[in-house]
GROMACS .gro file of C-alpha atoms in nm:
model
   97
    1MET     CA    1   3.292   6.285  -3.079
    2SER     CA    2   3.383   6.169  -2.730
    3LYS     CA    3   3.714   5.965  -2.713
    4LYS     CA    4   3.543   5.777  -2.414
    5PRO     CA    5   3.406   5.479  -2.570
    6TYR     CA    6   3.717   5.420  -2.794
    7GLU     CA    7   3.933   5.454  -2.481
    8LEU     CA    8   3.750   5.216  -2.296
    9PHE     CA    9   3.724   4.948  -2.596
   10PHE     CA   10   4.125   4.962  -2.665
   11GLN     CA   11   4.194   4.936  -2.286
   12THR     CA   12   3.956   4.648  -2.266
   13LEU     CA   13   4.139   4.486  -2.568
   14ALA     CA   14   4.486   4.562  -2.451
   15ASN     CA   15   4.482   4.396  -2.087
   16GLU     CA   16   4.689   4.084  -2.108
   17GLN     CA   17   4.464   3.884  -1.866
   18ARG     CA   18   4.141   3.978  -2.078
   19LEU     CA   19   4.311   3.888  -2.412
   20LYS     CA   20   4.406   3.561  -2.260
   21ILE     CA   21   4.022   3.520  -2.174
   22ILE     CA   22   3.918   3.621  -2.536
   23ASN     CA   23   4.158   3.368  -2.687
   24LEU     CA   24   4.036   3.093  -2.496
   25LEU     CA   25   3.689   3.182  -2.571
   26ARG     CA   26   3.770   3.168  -2.916
   27LYS     CA   27   3.772   2.798  -2.917
   28GLY     CA   28   3.438   2.789  -2.762
   29PRO     CA   29   3.196   2.896  -2.418
   30LYS     CA   30   3.365   2.812  -2.087
   31ASN     CA   31   3.207   2.864  -1.750
   32VAL     CA   32   3.424   3.027  -1.481
   33SER     CA   33   3.560   2.735  -1.341
   34GLU     CA   34   3.699   2.615  -1.672
   35ILE     CA   35   3.851   2.958  -1.753
   36CYS     CA   36   4.051   2.957  -1.430
   37LYS     CA   37   4.157   2.606  -1.463
   38SER     CA   38   4.276   2.673  -1.858
   39LEU     CA   39   4.455   2.996  -1.780
   40ASN     CA   40   4.543   2.928  -1.428
   41PHE     CA   41   4.391   3.262  -1.279
   42ASN     CA   42   4.195   3.279  -0.955
   43GLN     CA   43   3.820   3.308  -0.972
   44THR     CA   44   3.849   3.681  -0.850
   45THR     CA   45   4.057   3.764  -1.132
   46VAL     CA   46   3.835   3.608  -1.397
   47SER     CA   47   3.512   3.730  -1.249
   48HIS     CA   48   3.671   4.067  -1.253
   49ASN     CA   49   3.791   4.047  -1.595
   50LEU     CA   50   3.459   3.890  -1.753
   51LYS     CA   51   3.243   4.187  -1.591
   52ARG     CA   52   3.442   4.419  -1.808
   53LEU     CA   53   3.422   4.205  -2.126
   54LYS     CA   54   3.044   4.167  -2.057
   55THR     CA   55   3.024   4.568  -2.006
   56CYS     CA   56   3.192   4.620  -2.330
   57GLY     CA   57   3.023   4.354  -2.553
   58PHE     CA   58   3.309   4.129  -2.610
   59VAL     CA   59   3.137   3.837  -2.418
   60PHE     CA   60   2.793   3.722  -2.374
   61ILE     CA   61   2.649   3.513  -2.070
   62LYS     CA   62   2.393   3.185  -2.104
   63LYS     CA   63   2.253   3.091  -1.774
   64ASN     CA   64   2.229   2.710  -1.735
   65GLY     CA   65   2.077   2.671  -1.386
   66LYS     CA   66   2.324   2.821  -1.128
   67GLU     CA   67   2.599   2.807  -1.398
   68ARG     CA   68   2.712   3.087  -1.627
   69ILE     CA   69   2.868   2.989  -1.938
   70TYR     CA   70   3.047   3.296  -2.127
   71SER     CA   71   3.093   3.300  -2.499
   72LEU     CA   72   3.281   3.523  -2.736
   73ASN     CA   73   3.057   3.786  -2.923
   74ARG     CA   74   3.093   3.612  -3.251
   75GLU     CA   75   2.938   3.889  -3.473
   76THR     CA   76   3.192   4.160  -3.401
   77ILE     CA   77   3.493   4.047  -3.183
   78LYS     CA   78   3.572   3.704  -3.315
   79PRO     CA   79   3.596   3.881  -3.677
   80LEU     CA   80   3.781   4.150  -3.503
   81MET     CA   81   4.049   3.910  -3.336
   82ASP     CA   82   4.072   3.729  -3.670
   83LEU     CA   83   4.157   4.050  -3.843
   84ILE     CA   84   4.410   4.129  -3.584
   85ASP     CA   85   4.569   3.764  -3.625
   86LYS     CA   86   4.574   3.838  -4.000
   87HIS     CA   87   4.725   4.188  -3.951
   88THR     CA   88   4.991   4.082  -3.713
   89ASP     CA   89   5.110   3.756  -3.889
   90ARG     CA   90   5.164   3.987  -4.183
   91PHE     CA   91   5.309   4.315  -4.065
   92CYS     CA   92   5.408   4.232  -3.693
   93SER     CA   93   5.586   3.883  -3.695
   94HIS     CA   94   5.943   4.009  -3.728
   95LEU     CA   95   5.861   4.199  -3.369
   96SER     CA   96   5.821   3.851  -3.186
   97LYS     CA   97   6.180   3.731  -3.325
   0.00000   0.00000   0.00000
């Protein structure tokens, strides 16, 4: 089995900017401008990271006229992030003290 899909998946998840976008989208769908404003990122940074998140199936895009609304993959990524939260709260909380 090739390690490439695993590497791509975990590298996508391990990026601090993408993780911030993922956690923001956990609260609900947003367009690029809303993401930029909420995270204080420039549009190029957000667009670059959303492209990677879309490529790996972390987010989906819904077109609303010229606007694109990004939402988190609720089937796989949302439950995964909830599980990561549960795990880190239980086993890693001592690392942040």
